[in-house]
XYZ file of C-alpha atoms in Angstrom:
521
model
C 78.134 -90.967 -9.189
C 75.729 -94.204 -9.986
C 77.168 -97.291 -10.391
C 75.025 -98.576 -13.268
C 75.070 -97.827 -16.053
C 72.141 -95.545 -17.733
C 71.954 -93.151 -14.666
C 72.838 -89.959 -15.661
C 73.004 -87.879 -12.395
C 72.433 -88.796 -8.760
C 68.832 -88.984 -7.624
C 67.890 -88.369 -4.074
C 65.601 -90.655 -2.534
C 62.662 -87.848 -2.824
C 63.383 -87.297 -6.046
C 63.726 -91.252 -6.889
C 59.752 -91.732 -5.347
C 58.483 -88.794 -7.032
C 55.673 -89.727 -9.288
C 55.663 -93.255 -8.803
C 52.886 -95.354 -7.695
C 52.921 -97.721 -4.786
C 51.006 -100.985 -3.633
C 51.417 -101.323 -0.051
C 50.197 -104.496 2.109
C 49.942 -104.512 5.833
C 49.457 -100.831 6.354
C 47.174 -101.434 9.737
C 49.845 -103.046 11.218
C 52.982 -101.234 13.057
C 55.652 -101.031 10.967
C 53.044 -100.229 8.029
C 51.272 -97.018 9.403
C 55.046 -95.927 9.675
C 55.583 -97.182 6.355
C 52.917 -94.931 4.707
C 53.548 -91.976 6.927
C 56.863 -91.477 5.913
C 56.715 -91.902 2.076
C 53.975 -89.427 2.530
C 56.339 -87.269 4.736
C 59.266 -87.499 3.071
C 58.628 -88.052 -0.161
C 55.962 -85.451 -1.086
C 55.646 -85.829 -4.728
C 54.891 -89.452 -4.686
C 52.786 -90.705 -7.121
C 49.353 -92.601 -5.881
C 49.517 -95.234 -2.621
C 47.258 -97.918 -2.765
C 46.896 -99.784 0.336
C 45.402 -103.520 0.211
C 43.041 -103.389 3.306
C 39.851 -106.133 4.473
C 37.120 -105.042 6.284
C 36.205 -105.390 9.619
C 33.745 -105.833 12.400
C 31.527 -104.585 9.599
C 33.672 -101.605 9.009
C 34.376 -100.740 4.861
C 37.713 -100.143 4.182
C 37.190 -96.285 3.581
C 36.409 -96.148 6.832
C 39.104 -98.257 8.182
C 41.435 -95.931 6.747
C 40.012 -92.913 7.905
C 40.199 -94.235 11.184
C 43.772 -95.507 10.648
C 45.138 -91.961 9.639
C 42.876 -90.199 12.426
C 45.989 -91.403 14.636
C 48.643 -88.906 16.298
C 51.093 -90.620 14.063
C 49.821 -88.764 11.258
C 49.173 -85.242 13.089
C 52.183 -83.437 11.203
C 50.590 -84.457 7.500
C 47.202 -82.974 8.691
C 49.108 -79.567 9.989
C 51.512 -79.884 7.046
C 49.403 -80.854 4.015
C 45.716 -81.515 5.169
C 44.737 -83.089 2.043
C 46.926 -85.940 1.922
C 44.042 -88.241 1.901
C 43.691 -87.505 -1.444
C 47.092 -89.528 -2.260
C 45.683 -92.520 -0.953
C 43.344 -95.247 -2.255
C 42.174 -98.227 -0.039
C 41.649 -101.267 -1.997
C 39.787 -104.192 -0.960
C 41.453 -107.366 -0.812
C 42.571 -110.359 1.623
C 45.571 -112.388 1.468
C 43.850 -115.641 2.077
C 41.584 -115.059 -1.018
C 42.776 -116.294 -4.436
C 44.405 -113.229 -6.534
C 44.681 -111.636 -2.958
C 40.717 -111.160 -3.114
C 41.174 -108.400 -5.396
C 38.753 -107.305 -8.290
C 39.066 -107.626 -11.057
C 39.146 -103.834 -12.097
C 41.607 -103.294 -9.263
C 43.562 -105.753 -10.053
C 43.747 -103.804 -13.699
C 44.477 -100.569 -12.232
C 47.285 -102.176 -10.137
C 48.898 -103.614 -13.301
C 48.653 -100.742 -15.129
C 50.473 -98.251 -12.690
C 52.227 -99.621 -9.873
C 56.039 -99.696 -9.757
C 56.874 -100.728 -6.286
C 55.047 -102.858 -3.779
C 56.090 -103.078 -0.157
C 54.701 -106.459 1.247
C 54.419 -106.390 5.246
C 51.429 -108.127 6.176
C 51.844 -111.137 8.143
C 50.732 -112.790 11.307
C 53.245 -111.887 14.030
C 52.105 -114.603 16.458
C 54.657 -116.977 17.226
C 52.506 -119.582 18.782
C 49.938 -118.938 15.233
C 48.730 -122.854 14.109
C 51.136 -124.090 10.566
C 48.370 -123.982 8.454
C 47.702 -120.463 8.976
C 51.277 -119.188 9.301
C 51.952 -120.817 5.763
C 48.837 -119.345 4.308
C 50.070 -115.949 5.547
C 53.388 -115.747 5.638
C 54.307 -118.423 2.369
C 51.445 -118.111 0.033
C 50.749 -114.308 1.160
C 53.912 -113.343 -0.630
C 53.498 -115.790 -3.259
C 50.229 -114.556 -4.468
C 51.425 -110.894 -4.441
C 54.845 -111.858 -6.275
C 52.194 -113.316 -8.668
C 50.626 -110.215 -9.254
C 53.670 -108.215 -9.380
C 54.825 -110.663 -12.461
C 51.963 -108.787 -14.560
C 53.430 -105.303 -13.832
C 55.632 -104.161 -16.279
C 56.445 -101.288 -14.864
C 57.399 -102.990 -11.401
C 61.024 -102.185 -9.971
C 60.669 -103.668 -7.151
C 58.891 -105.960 -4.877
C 59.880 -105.181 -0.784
C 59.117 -108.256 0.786
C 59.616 -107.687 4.888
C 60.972 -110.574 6.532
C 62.469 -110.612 9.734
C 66.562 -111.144 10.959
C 65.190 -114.202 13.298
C 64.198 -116.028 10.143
C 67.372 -117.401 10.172
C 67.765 -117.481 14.256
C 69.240 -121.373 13.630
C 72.459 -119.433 12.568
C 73.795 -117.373 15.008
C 75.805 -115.175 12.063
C 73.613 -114.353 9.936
C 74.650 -112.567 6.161
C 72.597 -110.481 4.049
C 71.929 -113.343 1.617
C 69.157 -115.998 1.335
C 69.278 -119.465 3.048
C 68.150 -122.672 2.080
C 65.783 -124.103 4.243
C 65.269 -128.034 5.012
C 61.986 -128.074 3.679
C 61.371 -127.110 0.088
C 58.200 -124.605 0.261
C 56.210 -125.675 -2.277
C 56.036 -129.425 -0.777
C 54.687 -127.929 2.468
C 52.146 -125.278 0.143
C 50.949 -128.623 -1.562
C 50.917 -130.587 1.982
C 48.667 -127.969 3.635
C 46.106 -128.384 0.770
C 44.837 -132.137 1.927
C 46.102 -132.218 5.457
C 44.026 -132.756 8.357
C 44.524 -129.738 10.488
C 45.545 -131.935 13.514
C 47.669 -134.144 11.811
C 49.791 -130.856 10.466
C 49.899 -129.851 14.130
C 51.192 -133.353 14.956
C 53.976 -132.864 12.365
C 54.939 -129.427 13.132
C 57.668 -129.850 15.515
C 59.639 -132.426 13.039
C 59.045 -130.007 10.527
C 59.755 -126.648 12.423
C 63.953 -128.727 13.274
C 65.647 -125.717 15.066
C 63.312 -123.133 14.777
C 61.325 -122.109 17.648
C 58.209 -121.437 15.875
C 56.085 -121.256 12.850
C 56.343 -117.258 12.632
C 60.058 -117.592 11.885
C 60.220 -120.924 10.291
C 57.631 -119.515 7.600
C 59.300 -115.872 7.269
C 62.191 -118.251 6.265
C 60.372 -120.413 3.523
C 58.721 -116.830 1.663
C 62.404 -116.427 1.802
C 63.673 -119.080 -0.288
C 60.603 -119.133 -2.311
C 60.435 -115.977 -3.859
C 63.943 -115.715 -4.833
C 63.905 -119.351 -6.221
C 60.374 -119.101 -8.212
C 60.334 -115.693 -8.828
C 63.529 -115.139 -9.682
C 62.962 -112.983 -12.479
C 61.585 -110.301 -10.229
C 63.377 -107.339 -8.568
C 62.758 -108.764 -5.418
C 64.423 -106.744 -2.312
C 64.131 -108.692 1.346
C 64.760 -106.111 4.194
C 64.959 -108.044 7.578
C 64.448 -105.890 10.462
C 65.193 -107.268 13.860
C 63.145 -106.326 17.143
C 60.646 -103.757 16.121
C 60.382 -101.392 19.129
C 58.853 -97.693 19.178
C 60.262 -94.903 17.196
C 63.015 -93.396 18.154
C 62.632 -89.615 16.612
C 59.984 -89.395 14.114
C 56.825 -89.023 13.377
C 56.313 -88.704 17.597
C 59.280 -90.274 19.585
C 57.836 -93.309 21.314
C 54.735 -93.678 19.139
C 53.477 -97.443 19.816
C 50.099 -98.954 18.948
C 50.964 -102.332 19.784
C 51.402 -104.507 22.659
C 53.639 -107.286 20.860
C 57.335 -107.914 21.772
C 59.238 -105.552 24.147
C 55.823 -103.390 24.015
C 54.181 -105.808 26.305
C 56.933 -106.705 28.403
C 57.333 -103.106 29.529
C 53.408 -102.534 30.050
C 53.301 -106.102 32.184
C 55.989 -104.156 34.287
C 54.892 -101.104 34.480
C 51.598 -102.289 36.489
C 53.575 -104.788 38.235
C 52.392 -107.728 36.654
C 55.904 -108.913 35.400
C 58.887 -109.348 37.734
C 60.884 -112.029 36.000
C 61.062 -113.748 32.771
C 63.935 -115.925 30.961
C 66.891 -113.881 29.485
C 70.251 -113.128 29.784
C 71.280 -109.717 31.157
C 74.720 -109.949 28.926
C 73.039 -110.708 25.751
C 71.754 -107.930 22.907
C 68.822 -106.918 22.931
C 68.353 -106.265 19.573
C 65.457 -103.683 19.172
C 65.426 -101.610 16.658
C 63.244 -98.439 16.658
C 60.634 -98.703 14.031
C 61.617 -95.428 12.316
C 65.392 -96.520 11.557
C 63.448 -99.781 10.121
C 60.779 -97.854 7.824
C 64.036 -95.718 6.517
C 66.178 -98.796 5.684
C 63.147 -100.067 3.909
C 62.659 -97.230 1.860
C 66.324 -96.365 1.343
C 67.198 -99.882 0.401
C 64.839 -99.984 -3.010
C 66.867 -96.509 -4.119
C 70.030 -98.157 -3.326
C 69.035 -101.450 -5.199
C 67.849 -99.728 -7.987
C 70.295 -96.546 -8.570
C 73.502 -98.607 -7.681
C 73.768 -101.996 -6.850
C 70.917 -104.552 -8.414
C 73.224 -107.252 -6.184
C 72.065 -105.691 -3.243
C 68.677 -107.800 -2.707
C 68.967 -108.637 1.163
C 69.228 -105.877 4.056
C 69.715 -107.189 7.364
C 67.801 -104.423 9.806
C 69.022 -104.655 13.217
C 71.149 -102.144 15.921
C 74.550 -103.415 14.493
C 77.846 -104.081 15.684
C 77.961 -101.230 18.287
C 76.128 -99.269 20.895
C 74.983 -102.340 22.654
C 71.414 -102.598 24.476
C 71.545 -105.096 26.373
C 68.943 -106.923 28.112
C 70.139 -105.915 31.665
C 69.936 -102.138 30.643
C 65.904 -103.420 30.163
C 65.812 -104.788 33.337
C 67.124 -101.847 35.231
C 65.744 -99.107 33.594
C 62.490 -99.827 32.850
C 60.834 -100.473 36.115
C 63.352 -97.349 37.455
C 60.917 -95.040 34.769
C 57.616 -96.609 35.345
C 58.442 -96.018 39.661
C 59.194 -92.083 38.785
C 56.397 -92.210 36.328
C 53.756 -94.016 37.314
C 50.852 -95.872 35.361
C 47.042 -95.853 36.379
C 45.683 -99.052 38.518
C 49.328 -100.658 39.089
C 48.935 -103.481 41.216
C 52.585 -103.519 42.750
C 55.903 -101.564 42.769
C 57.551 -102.096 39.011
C 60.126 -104.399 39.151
C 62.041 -106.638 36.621
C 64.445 -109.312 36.792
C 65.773 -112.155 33.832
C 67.230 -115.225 34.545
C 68.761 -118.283 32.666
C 67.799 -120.495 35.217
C 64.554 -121.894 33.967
C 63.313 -123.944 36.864
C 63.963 -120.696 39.019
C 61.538 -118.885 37.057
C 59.092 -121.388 36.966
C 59.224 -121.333 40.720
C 59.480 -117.264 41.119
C 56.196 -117.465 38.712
C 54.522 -119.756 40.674
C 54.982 -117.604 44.060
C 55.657 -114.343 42.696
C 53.091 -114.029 39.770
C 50.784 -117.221 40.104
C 49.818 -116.735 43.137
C 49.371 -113.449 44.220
C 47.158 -113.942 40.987
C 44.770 -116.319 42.356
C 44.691 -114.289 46.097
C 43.267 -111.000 43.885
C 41.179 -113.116 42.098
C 39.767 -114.506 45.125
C 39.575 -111.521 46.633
C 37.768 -109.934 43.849
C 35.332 -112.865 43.850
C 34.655 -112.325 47.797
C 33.713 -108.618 47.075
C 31.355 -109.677 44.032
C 33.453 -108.656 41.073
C 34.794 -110.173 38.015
C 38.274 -112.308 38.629
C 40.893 -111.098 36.070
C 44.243 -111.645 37.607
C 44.654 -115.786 36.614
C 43.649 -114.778 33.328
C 45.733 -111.813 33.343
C 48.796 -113.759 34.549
C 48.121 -116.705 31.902
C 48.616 -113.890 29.194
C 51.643 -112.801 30.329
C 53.049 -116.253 30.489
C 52.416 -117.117 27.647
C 53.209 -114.595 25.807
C 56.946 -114.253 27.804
C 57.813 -117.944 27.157
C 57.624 -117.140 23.363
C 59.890 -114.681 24.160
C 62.472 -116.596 25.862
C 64.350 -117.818 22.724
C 65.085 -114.417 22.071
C 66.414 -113.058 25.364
C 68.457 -115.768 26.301
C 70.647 -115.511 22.738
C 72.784 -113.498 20.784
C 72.954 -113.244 16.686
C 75.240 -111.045 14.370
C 73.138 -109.812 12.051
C 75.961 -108.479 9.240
C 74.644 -105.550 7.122
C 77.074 -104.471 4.728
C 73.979 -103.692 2.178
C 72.901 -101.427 4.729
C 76.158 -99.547 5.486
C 76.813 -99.541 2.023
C 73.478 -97.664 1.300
C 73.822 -94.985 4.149
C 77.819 -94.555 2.577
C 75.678 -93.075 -0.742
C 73.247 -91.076 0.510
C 74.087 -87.401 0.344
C 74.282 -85.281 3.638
C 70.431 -84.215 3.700
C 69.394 -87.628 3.274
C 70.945 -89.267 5.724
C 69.397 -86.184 8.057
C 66.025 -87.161 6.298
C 66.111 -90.684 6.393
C 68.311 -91.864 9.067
C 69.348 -95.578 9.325
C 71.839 -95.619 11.786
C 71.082 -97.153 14.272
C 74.494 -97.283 16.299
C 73.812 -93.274 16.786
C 70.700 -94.347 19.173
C 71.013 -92.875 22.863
C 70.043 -96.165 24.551
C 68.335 -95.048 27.846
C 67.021 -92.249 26.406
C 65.543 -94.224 23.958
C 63.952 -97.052 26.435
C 62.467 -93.849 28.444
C 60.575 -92.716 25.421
C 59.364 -95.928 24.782
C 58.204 -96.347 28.541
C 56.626 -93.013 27.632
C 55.129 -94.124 24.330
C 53.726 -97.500 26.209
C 51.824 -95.286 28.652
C 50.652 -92.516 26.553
C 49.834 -94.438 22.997
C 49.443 -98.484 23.833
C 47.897 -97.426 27.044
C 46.042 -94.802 26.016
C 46.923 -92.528 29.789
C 47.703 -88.768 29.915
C 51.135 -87.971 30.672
C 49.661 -84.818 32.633
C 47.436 -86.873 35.204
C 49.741 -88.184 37.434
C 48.889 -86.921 41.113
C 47.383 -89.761 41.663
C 49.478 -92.765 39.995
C 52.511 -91.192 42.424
C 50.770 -91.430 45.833
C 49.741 -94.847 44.920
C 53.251 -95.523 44.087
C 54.027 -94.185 47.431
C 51.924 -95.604 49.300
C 52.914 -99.498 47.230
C 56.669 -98.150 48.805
C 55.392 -97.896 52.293
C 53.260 -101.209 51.895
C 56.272 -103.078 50.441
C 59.047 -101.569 53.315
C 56.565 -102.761 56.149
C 55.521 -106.404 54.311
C 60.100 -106.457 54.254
C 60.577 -105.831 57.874
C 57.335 -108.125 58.563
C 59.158 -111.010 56.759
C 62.749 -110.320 58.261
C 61.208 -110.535 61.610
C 59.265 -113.735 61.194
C 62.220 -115.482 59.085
C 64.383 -114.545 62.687
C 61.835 -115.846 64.852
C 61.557 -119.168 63.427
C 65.069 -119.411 62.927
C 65.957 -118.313 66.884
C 63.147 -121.562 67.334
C 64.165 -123.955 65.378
C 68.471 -123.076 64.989
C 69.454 -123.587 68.275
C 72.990 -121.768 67.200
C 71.029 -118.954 66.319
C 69.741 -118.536 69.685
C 72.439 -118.368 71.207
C 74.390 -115.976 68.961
C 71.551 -113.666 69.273
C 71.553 -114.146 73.194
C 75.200 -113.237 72.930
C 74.506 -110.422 71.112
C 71.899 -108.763 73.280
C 74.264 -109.246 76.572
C 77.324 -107.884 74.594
C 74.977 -104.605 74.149
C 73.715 -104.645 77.384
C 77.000 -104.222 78.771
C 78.309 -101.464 76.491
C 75.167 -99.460 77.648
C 75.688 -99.476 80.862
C 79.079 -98.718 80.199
C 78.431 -95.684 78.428
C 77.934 -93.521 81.276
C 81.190 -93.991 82.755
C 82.863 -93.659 79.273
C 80.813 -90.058 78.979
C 81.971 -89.597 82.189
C 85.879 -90.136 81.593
């Protein structure tokens, strides 16, 4: 039975979408293709979607989003129901602009029929300049809570946040935190700020956090539950966003952010070690389990429990992935299963010890680097590997925060919205994440990172193995090289060395000759 009062019979969460209209933000990025895929999936009698979108390159949005949903990850709507288009309605707009760069007759037909709006656009970089993640990230959200207050049929605004927003803490409760700078002081600050004076302030500002993605994720936060408190506002925090687990294709990725590009670095043998800690969580969860929470949570929040306005999206107490299950099966798939053009044998390694991995990148990664490159120069052809390597740096050191921690993400909304779901919906939209086979699941991502990020066929992979082969060989014969140079110089310079070895070879001298006589006896 509902909780509140005025329901008069349960609603599944099909039935609870049916017929109404959606405004959805961010659906070219990851999580929002899956987003719109599944309301469209699972929920076949929604009303109308309309999707916020810019153009691009000179592309109009029509055509952006008949490009978006020419994907795989929407082959089983085009076998299934091939005129889903039809449900669909690009709308052009930019968060940047005032009133989110909408028109003025689309901002009309917005008002007049949209119930729920799902807000995940962002900027994702964690190294992104202030002024641009507060634009994004702070006065993205604030513009569309704006425009939600002139709904009146609105029951609810989704605003997707991440569980690092509060990575200061390392417990972290399904509730909103105050952060040490009000919002609105920095939204007014950014207006009349030089550009590099902001950047000069930024780490004073940023305190604990290790960057402006999360220390702005946690000011939208604050600010749209303080200013717009009057809204139905619903904040669903998913942690790691890897590929999906089961649906629409296991594995699907389109994106080389996070884990994605770790595991393509390593799967060319680009990336051997980075900063981490094998023992710690590594929270990822699959980007299907975070779509459902998203959806589920506005039919729990609005069926049964209006309290429930925070939903903490990670893996949970159980069923641990840790980052030493990365490091040893990952590079163990991409050595059975080979990539195009890999440069050495897969291999990955973490370490806390950040001055060793400075030093392993300087030998290990840095340098072999610079020999391709200057080996590619010598043959007349373009040097890519110091650029390459710079990338991957880069991009790695962000990551380090992450990999060498551990948070408890608490989400009692969450269980408490699975508990209510009837038998077929938790079939239909699974959010439990503590079910996930672990190694089965980082195998379909390797999978998913060479057939979809990559863009490789799964089918071609004569070649890719030989090489692999052939990188085996290479690497046993540069091993026994090294062994027998390392004992050279030491029998040269040790001069206990020498003579333990000259020991040795008399001691085995005189058991062969012996051996006749034993045979003998």
């Amino acid at each position: 039975k509902n909780e509140l009062a005025g329901q008069p019979s349960f609603q599944s969460i099909s039935e609870f979408y049916a017929g109404k209209n959606v405004l959805i933000t961010g659906i070219t990025g990851f999580l929002g293709k899956v987003l719109l895929e599944k309301l469209l999936w699972s929920c076949p009698q929604i009303g109308h979607i309309f999707a916020l979108m810019r153009p691009k390159r000179g592309e109009s949005i029509g055509a952006r989003l008949d490009s978006l949903l020419a994907s795989r990850l929407f082959d089983r709507l085009r076998q299934d129901r091939p005129d889903f288009r039809s449900q669909i309605s690009p709308l052009q707009g930019d968060l940047y602009e005032p009133n989110l760069g909408l028109s003025q007759k689309d901002i009309e037909l917005l008002i007049r029929n949209v119930s729920i709006v799902f807000h995940s656009a962002a900027t994702v970089r964690f190294d992104e300049h202030l002024k641009i993640a507060v634009q994004m990230n702070l006065e993205g959200p604030k513009k569309v809570a704006e425009l939600c207050e002139r709904m009146p049929h609105l029951e609810a605004l989704v605003h997707v946040s991440t569980a690092y927003a509060n990575c200061d803490r390392r417990v972290v409760e399904e509730a909103v935190y105050a952060p040490e700078v009000h919002p609105q002081k920095l939204l007014d600050a950014i207006e009349w700020m030089d550009d590099d004076v902001l950047e000069q302030v930024t780490p004073r500002l940023l305190g604990q956090k290790p960057n402006t993605y999360t220390f702005t994720k946690q000011l939208a936060e604050f600010y749209l539950t303080d200013r717009f408190s009057h809204l139905p506002i619903v904040i669903v925090r998913p942690s790691i966003v890897g590929a999906s687990w089961q649906e629409p294709l296991p594995g699907w990725v389109d994106n080389f952010n996070g884990p994605t590009g770790v595991f393509a670095a390593i799967s060319k043998g680009l990336l051997r070690m980075m900063q981490g800690d094998v023992r710690c969580k590594a929270d990822i969860i699959p980007v299907d389990i975070a779509t459902n929470i998203i959806i589920s949570s506005v039919w729990n929040f609005r069926l049964f429990s209006r309290q429930a306005t925070v939903y903490n999206a990670g893996v949970g107490p159980g069923n641990r992935l840790t980052w030493g299950d990365v490091e040893r099966i990952t590079p163990e798939y991409f050595v059975c299963n080979p990539t195009q053009s890999v440069i050495r044998l897969p291999k990955a390694s973490f370490t806390t010890n950040s001055l060793w991995c400075n030093i392993n990148w300087l030998f290990n990664h840095q340098l072999p680097a610079c020999l391709m490159d200057l080996w590619m120069y010598a043959s007349g052809r373009r040097t890519v590997f110091v650029r390459v390597s710079n990338r991957i740096r880069k991009s790695t050191r962000s990551l380090d925060y992450f990999t060498s921690r551990e948070w408890v993400f608490n989400n009692t909304n969450v269980l408490s919205a699975m508990d209510r779901m009837s038998p077929s919906d938790r079939l239909e939209f699974d959010c439990d994440a503590s079910k996930v086979d672990w190694r089965l699941y980082l195998e379909r991502y390797c999978t998913g990172v060479k057939q979809y990020a990559l863009k490789e066929d799964l089918d071609d992979n004569g070649s890719a193995r030989a090489h692999i082969r052939k990188l085996q060989r290479l690497s046993l014969m540069w091993n026994v090289l090294l062994c027998v140079l390392v004992w050279r110089f030491t029998l040269k310079r040790v001069p206990l060395a020498h003579t333990m070895w000259v020991l040795m070879l008399n001691l085995a001298m005189s058991l062969f000759e012996k051996l006749p006589r034993l045979a003998r006896s």
